[in-house]
Every structure is written in C-alpha cells, then in structure tokens.
PDB file of N, CA and C in Angstrom:
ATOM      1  N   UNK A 215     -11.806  46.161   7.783  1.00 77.00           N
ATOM      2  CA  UNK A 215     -12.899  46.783   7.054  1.00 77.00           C
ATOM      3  C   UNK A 215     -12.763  46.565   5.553  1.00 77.00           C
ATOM      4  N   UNK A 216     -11.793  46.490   5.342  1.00 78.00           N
ATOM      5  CA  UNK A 216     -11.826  46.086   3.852  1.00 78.00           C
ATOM      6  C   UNK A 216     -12.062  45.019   3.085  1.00 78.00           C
ATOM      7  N   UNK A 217     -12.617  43.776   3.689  1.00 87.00           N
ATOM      8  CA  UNK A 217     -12.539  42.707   3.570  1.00 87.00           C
ATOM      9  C   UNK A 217     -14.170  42.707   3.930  1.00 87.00           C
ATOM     10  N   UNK A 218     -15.224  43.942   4.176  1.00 94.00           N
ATOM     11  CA  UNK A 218     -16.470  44.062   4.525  1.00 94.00           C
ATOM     12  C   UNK A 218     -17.170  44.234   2.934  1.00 94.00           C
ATOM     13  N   UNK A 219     -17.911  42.975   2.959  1.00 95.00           N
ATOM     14  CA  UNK A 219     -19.078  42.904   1.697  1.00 95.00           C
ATOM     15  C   UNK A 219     -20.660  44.085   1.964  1.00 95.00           C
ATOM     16  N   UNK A 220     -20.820  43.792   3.274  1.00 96.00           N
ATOM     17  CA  UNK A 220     -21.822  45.032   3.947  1.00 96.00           C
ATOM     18  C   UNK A 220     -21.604  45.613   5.072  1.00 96.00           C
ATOM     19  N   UNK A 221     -21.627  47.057   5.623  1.00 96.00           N
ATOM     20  CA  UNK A 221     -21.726  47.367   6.597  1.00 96.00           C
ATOM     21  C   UNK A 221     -22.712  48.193   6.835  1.00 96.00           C
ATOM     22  N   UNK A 222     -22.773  48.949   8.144  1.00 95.00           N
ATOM     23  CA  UNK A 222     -23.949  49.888   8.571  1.00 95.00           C
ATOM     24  C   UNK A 222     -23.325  50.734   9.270  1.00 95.00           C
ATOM     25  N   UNK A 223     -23.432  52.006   9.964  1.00 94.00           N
ATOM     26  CA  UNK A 223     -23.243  52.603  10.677  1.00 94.00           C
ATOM     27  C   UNK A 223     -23.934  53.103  11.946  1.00 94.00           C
ATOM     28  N   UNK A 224     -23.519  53.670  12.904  1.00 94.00           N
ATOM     29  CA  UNK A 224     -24.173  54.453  13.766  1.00 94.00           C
ATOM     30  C   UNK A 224     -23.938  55.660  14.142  1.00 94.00           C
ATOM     31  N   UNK A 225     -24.759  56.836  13.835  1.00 92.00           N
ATOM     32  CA  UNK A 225     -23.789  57.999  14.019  1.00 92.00           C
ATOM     33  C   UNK A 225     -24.681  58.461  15.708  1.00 92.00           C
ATOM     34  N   UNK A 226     -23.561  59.535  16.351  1.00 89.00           N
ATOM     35  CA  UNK A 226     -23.796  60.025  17.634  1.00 89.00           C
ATOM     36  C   UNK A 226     -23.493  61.345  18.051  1.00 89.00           C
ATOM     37  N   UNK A 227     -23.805  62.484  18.369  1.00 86.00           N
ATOM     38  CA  UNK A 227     -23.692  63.736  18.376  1.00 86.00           C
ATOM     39  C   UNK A 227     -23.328  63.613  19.479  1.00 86.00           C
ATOM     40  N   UNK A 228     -22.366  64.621  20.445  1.00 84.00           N
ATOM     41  CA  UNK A 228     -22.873  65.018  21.660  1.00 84.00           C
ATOM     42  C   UNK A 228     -21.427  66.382  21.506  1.00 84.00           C
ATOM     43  N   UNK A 229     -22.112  67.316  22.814  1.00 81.00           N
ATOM     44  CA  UNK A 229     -20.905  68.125  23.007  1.00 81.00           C
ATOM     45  C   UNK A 229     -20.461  67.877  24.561  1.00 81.00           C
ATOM     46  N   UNK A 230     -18.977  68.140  24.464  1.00 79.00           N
ATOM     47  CA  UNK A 230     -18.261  68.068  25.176  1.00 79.00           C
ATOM     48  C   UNK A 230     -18.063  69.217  26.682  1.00 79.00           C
ATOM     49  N   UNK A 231     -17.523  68.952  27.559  1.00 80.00           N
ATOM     50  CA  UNK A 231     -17.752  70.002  28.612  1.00 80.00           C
ATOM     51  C   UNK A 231     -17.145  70.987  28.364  1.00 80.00           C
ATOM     52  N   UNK A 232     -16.455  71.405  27.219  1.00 80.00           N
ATOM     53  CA  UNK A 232     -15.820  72.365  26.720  1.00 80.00           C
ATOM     54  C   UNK A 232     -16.733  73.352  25.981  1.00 80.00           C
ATOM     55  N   UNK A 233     -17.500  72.574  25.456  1.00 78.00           N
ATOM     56  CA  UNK A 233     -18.808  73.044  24.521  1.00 78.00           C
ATOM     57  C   UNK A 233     -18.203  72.958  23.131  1.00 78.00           C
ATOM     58  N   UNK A 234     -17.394  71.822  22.392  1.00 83.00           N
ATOM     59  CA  UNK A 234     -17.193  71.227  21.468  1.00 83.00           C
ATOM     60  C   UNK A 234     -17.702  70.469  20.857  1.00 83.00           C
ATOM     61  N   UNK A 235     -18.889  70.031  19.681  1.00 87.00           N
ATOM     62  CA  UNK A 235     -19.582  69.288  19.431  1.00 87.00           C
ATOM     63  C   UNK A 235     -18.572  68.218  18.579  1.00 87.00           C
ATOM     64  N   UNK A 236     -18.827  66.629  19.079  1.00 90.00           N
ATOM     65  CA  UNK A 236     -17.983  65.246  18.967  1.00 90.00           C
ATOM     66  C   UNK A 236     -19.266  64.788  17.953  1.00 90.00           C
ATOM     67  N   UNK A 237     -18.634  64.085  16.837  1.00 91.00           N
ATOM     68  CA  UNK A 237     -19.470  63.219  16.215  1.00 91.00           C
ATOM     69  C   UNK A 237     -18.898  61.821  16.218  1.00 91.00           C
ATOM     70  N   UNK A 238     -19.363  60.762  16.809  1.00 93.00           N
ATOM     71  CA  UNK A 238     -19.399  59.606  17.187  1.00 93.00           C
ATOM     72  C   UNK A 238     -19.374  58.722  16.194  1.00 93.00           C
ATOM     73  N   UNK A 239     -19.038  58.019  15.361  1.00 95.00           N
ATOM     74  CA  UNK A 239     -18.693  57.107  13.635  1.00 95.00           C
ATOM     75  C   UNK A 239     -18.511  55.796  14.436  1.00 95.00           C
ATOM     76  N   UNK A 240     -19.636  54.837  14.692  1.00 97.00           N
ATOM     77  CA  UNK A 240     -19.760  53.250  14.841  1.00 97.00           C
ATOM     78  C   UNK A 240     -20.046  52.503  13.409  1.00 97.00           C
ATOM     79  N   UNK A 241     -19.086  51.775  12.964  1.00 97.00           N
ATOM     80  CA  UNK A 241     -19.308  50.856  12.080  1.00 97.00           C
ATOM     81  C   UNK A 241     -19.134  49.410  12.299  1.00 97.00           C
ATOM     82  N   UNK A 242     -20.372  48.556  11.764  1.00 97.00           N
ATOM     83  CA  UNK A 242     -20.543  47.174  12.296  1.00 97.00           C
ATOM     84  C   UNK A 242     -20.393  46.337  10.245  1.00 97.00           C
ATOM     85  N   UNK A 243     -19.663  45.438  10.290  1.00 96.00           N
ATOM     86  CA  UNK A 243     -19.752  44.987   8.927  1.00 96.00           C
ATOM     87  C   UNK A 243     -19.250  43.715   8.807  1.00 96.00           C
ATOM     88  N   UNK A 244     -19.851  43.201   7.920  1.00 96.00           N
ATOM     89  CA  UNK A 244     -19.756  41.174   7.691  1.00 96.00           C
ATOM     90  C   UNK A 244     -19.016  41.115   6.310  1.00 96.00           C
ATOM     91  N   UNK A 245     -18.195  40.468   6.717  1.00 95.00           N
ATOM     92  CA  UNK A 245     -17.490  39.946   5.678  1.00 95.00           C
ATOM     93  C   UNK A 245     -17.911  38.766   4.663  1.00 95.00           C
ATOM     94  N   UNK A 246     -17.079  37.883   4.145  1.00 94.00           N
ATOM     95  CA  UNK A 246     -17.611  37.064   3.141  1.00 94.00           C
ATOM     96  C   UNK A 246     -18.171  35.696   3.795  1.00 94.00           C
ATOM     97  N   UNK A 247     -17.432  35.353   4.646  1.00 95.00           N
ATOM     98  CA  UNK A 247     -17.595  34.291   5.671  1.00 95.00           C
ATOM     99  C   UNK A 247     -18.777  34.672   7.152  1.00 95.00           C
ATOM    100  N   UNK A 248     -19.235  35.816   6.298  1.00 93.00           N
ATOM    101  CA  UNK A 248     -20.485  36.028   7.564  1.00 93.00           C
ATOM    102  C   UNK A 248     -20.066  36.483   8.996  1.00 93.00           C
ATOM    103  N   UNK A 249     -19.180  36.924   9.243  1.00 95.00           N
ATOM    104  CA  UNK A 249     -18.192  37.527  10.595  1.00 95.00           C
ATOM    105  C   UNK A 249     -18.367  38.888  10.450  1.00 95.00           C
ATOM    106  N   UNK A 250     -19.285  39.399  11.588  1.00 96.00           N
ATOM    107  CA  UNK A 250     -19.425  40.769  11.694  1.00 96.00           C
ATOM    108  C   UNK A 250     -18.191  40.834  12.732  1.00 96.00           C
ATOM    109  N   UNK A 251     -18.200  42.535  12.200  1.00 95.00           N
ATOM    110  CA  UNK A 251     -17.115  43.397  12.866  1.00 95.00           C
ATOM    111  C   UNK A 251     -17.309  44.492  13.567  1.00 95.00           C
ATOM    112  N   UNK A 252     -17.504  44.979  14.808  1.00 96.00           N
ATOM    113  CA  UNK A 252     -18.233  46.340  15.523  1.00 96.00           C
ATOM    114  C   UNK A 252     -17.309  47.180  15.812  1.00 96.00           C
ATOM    115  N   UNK A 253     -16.794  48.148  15.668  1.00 95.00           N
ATOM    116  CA  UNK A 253     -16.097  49.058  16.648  1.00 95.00           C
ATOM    117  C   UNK A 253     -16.294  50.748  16.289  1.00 95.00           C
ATOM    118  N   UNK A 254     -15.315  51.619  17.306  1.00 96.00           N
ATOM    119  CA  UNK A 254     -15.592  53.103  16.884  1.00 96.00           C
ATOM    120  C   UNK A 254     -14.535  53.476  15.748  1.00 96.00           C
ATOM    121  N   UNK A 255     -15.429  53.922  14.413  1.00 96.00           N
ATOM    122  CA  UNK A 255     -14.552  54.405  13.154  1.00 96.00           C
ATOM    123  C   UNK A 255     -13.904  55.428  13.608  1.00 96.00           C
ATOM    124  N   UNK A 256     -14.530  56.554  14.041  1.00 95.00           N
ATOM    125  CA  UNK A 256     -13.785  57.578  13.988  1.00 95.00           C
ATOM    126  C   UNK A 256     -15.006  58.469  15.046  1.00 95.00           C
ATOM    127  N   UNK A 257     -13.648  59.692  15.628  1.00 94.00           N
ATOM    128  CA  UNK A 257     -14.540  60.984  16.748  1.00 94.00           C
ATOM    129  C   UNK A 257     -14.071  61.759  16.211  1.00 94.00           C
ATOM    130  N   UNK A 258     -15.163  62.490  15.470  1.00 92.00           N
ATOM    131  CA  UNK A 258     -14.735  63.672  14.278  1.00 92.00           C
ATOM    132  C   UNK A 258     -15.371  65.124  14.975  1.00 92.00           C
ATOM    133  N   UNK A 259     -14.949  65.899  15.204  1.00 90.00           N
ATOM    134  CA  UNK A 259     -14.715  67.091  16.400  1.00 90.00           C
ATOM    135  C   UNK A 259     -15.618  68.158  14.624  1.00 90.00           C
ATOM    136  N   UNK A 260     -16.650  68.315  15.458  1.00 86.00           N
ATOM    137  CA  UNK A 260     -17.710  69.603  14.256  1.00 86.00           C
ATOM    138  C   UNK A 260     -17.209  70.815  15.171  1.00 86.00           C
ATOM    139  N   UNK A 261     -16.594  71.380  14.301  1.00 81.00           N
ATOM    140  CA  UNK A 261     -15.726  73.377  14.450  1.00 81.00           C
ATOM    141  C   UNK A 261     -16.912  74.198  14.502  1.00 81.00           C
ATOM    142  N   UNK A 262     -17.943  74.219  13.640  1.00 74.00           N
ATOM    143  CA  UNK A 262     -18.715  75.850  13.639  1.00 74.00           C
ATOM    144  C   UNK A 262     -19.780  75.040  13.977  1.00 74.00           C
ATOM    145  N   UNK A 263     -20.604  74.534  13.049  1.00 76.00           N
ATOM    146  CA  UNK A 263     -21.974  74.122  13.869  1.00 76.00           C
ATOM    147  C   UNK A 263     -22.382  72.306  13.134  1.00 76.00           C
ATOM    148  N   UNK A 264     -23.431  72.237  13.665  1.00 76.00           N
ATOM    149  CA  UNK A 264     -23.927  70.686  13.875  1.00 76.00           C
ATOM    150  C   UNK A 264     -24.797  70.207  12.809  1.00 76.00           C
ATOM    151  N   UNK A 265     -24.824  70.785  11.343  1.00 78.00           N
ATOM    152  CA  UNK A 265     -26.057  70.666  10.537  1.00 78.00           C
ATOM    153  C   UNK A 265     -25.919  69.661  10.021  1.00 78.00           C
ATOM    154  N   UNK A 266     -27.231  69.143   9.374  1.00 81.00           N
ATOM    155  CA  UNK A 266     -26.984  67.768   8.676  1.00 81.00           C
ATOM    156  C   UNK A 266     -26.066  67.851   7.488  1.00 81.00           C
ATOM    157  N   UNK A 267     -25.624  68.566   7.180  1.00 84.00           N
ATOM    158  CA  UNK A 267     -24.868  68.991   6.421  1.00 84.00           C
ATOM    159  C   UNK A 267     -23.745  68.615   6.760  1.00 84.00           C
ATOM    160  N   UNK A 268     -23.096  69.587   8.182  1.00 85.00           N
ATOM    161  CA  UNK A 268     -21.984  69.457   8.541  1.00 85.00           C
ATOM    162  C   UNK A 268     -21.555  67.479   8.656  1.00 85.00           C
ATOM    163  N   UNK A 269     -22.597  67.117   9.365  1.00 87.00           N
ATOM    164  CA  UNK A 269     -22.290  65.423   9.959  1.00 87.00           C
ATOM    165  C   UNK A 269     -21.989  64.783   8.587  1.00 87.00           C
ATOM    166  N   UNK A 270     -23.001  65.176   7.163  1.00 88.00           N
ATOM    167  CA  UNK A 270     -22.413  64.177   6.014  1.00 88.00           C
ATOM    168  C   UNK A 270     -20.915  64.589   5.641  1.00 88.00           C
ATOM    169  N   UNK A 271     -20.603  65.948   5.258  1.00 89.00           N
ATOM    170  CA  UNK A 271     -19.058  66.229   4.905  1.00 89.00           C
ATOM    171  C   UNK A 271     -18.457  65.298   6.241  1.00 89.00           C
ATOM    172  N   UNK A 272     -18.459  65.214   7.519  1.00 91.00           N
ATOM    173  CA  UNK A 272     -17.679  64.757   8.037  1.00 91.00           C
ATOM    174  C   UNK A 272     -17.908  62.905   7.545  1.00 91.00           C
ATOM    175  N   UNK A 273     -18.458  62.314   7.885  1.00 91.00           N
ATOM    176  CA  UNK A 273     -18.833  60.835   7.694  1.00 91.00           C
ATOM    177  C   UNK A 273     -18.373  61.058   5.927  1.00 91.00           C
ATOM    178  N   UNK A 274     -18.698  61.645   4.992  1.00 92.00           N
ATOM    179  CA  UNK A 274     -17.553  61.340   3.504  1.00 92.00           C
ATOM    180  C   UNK A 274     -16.015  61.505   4.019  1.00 92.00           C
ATOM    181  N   UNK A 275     -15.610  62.481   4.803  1.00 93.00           N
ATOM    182  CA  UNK A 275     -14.356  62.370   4.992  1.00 93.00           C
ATOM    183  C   UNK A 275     -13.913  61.262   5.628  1.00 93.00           C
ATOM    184  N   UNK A 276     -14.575  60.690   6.502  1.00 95.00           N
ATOM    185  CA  UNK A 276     -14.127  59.633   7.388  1.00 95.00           C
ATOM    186  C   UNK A 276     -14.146  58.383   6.052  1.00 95.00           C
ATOM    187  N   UNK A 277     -15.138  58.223   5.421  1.00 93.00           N
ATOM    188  CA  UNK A 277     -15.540  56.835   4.581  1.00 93.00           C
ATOM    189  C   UNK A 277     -14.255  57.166   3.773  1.00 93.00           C
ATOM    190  N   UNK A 278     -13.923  58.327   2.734  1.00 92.00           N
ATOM    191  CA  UNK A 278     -12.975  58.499   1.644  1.00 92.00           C
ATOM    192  C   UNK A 278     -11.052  57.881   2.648  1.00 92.00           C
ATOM    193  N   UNK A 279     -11.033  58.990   3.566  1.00 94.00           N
ATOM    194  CA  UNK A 279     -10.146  58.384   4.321  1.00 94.00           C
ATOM    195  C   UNK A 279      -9.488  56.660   4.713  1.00 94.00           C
ATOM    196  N   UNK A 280     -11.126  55.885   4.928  1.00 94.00           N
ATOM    197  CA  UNK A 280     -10.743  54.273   5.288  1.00 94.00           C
ATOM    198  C   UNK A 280     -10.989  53.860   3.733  1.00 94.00           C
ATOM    199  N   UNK A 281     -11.598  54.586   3.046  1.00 92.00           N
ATOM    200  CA  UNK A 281     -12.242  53.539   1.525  1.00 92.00           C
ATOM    201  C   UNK A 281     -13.184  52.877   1.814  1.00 92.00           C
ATOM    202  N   UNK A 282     -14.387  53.027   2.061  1.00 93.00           N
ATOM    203  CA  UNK A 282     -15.434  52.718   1.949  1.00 93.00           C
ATOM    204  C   UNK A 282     -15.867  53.382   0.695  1.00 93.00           C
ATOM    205  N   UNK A 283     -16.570  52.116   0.530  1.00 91.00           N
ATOM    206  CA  UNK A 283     -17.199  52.543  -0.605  1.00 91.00           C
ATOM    207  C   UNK A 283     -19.276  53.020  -0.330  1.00 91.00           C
ATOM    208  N   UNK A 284     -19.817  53.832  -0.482  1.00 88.00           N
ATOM    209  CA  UNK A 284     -20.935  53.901  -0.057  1.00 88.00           C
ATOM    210  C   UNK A 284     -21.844  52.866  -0.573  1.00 88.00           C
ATOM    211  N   UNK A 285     -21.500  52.098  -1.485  1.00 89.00           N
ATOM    212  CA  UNK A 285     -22.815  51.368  -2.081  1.00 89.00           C
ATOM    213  C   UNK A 285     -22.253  49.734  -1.578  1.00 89.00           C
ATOM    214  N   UNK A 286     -21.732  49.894  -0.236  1.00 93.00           N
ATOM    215  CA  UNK A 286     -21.840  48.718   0.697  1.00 93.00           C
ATOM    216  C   UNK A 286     -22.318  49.267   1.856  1.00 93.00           C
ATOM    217  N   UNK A 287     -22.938  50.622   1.843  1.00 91.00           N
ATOM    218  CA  UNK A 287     -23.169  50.709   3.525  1.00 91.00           C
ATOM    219  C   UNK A 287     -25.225  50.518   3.115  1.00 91.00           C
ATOM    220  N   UNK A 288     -25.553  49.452   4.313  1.00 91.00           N
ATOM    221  CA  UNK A 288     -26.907  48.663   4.034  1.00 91.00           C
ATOM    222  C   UNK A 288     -27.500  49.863   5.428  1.00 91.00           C
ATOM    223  N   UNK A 289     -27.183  50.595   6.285  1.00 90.00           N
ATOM    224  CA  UNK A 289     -28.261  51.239   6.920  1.00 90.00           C
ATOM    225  C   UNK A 289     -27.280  51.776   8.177  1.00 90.00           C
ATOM    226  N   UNK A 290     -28.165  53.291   8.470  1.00 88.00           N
ATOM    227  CA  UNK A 290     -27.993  54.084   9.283  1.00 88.00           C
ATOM    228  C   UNK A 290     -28.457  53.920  10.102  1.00 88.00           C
ATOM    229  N   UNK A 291     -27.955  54.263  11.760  1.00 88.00           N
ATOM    230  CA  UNK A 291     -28.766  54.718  12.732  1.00 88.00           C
ATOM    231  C   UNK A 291     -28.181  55.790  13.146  1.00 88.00           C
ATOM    232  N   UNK A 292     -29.322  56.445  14.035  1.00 83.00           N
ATOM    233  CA  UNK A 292     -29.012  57.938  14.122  1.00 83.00           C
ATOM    234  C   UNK A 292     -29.729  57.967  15.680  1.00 83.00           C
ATOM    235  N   UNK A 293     -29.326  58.996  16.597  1.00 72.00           N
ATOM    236  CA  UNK A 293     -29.936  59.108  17.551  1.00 72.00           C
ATOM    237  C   UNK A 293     -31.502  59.758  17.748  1.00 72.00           C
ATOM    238  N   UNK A 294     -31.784  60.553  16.382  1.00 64.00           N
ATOM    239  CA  UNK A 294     -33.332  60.781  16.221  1.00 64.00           C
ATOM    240  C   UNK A 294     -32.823  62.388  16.348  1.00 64.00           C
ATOM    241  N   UNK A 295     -32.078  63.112  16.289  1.00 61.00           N
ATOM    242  CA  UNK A 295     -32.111  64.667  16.540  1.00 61.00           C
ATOM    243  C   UNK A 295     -32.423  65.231  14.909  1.00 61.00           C
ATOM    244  N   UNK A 296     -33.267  66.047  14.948  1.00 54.00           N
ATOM    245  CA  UNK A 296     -33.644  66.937  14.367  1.00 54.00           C
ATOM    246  C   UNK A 296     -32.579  67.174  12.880  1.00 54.00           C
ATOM    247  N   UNK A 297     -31.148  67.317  13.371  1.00 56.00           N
ATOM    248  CA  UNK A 297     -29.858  67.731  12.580  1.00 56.00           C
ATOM    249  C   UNK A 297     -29.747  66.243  11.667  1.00 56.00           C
ATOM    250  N   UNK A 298     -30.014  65.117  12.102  1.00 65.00           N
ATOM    251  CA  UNK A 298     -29.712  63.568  11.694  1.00 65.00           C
ATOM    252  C   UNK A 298     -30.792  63.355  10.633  1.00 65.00           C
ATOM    253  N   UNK A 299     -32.376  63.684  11.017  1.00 58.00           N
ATOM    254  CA  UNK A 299     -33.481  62.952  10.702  1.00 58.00           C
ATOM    255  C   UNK A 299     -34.316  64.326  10.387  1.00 58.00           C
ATOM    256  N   UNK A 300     -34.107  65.387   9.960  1.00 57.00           N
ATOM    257  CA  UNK A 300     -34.615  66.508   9.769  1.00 57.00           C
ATOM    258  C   UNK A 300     -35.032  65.765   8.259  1.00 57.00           C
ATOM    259  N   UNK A 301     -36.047  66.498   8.242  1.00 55.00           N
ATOM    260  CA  UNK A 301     -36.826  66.274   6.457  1.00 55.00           C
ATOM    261  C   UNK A 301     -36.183  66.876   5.561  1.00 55.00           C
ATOM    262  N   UNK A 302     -35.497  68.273   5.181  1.00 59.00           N
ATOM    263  CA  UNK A 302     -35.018  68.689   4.406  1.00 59.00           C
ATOM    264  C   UNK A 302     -33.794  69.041   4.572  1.00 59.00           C
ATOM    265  N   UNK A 303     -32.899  69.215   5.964  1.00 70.00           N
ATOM    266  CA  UNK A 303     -31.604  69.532   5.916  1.00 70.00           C
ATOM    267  C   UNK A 303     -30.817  68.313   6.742  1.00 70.00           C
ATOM    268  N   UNK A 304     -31.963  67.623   7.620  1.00 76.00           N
ATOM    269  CA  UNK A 304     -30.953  66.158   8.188  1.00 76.00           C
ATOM    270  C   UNK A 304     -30.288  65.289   6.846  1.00 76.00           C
ATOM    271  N   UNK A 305     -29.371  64.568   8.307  1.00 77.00           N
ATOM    272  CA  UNK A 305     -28.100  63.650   7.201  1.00 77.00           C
ATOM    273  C   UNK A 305     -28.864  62.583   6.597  1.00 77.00           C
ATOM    274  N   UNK A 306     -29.913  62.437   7.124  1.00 75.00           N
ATOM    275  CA  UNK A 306     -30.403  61.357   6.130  1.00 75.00           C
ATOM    276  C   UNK A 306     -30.437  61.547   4.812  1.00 75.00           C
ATOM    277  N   UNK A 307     -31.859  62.456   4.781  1.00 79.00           N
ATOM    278  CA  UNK A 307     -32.203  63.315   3.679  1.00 79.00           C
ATOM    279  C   UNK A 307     -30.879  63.558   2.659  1.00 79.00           C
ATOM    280  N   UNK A 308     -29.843  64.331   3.229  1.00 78.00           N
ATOM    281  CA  UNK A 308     -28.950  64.491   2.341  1.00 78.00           C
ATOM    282  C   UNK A 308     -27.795  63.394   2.098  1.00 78.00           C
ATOM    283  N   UNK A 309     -27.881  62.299   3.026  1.00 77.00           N
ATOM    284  CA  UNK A 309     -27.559  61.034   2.714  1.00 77.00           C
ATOM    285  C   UNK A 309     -28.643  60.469   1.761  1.00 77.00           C
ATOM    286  N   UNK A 310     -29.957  60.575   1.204  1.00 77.00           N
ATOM    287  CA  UNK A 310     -30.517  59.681   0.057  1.00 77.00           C
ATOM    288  C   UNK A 310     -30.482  60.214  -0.946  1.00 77.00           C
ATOM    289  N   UNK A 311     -30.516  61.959  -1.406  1.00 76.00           N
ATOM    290  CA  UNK A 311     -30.274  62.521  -1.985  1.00 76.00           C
ATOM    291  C   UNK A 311     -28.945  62.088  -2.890  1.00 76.00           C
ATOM    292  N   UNK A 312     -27.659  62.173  -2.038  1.00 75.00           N
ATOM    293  CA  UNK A 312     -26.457  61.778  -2.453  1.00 75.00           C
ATOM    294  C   UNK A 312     -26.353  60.648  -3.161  1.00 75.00           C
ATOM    295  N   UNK A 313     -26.917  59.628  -2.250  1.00 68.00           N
ATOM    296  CA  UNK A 313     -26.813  58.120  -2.701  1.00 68.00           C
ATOM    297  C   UNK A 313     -27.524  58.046  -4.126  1.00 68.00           C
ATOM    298  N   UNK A 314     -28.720  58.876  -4.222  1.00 60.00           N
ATOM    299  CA  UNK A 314     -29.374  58.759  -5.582  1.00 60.00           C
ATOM    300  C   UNK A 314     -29.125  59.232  -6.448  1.00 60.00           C
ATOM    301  N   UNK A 315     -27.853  60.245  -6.279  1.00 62.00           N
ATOM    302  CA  UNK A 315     -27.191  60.620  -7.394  1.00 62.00           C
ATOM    303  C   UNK A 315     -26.126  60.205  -8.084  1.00 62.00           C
ATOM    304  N   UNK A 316     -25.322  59.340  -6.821  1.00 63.00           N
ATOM    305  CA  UNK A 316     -24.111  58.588  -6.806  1.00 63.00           C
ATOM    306  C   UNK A 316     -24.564  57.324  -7.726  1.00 63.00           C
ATOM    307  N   UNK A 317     -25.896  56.872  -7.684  1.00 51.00           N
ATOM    308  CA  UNK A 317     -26.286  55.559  -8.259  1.00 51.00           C
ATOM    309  C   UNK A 317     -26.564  56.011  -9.814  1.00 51.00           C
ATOM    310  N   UNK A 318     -26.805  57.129  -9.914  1.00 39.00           N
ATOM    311  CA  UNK A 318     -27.022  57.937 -11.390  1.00 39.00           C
ATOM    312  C   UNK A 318     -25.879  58.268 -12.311  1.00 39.00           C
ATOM    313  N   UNK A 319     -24.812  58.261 -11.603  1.00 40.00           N
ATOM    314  CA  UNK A 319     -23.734  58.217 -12.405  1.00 40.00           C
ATOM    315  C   UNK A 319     -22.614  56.930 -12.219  1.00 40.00           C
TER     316      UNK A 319
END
C-alpha cells in the first residue's frame, strides 16, 4: 500500500450473530506501474452504535494506522445504508465535509 499513487475503498456494515456490529475496510489501489492491488484492510468491530460518524472515526483510525494519506483515496463505495449515504449524518457527507477542510488547510 505504500507504494499506491491512488486508491479507493469499500466500506461494509454487518452485525454479527452475537449482535456485534463488524465494519468491513476493502481497499483496491494502483501503483506507479499501473498494478492494482485488492484486499481486506481491516474488520473494525463498532462498540456502541453504527453512525456515520462512528464508521469515519473508525476508517481515520484504520487510514492513520497504515498511512494513508486521504488525498490519494479517488472514491468510496458504500453499501447504500442510510448510516453510509445519509445526507447530513452519513460517512459520506462527513467524509466531504472533512476532505474540504483537510484541502483548506
């Protein structure tokens, strides 16, 4: 991954038969020589609840952890839930928010 000029992600919710909600971290990324790379970043276990909130603190911890840098990640996918793609509290939202502030300083 470090050797990735762009990547993307895929994030994935689900809970477990325990009733533990798993967040799912797929990152796909091309290097300089044009060689994409696919696999699972990380299964980051959400403790209290599932907000778009909660999924970005987890996905910064995961990115700060490997070093990613955010202004190589070229696009999200999300499974479409409400918590991901919500207008004012999904991770998007507070994923463009971020990004547009991050680009401001």
């Amino acid at each position: 991954m470090a050797g990735f000029e762009i990547f993307s992600i895929a994030l994935d919710e689900s809970t477990d038969l325990f009733d533990t909600a798993q967040l799912a971290i797929f990152i796909r990324g091309a290097n300089k020589e044009f060689i994409v790379t696919e696999e699972l970043l990380a299964l980051q276990l959400l403790k209290r609840t599932t907000r778009g909130e909660d999924t970005f603190n987890e996905v910064q911890k995961v990115f700060s952890s490997f070093g990613l840098p955010w202004s190589k990640l070229v696009g999200v996918s999300t499974d479409g839930v409400p918590s991901m793609v919500g207008l004012h509290k999904g991770f998007i939202e507070i994923f463009e928010t971020s990004k547009s502030k991050m680009q401001l300083s």
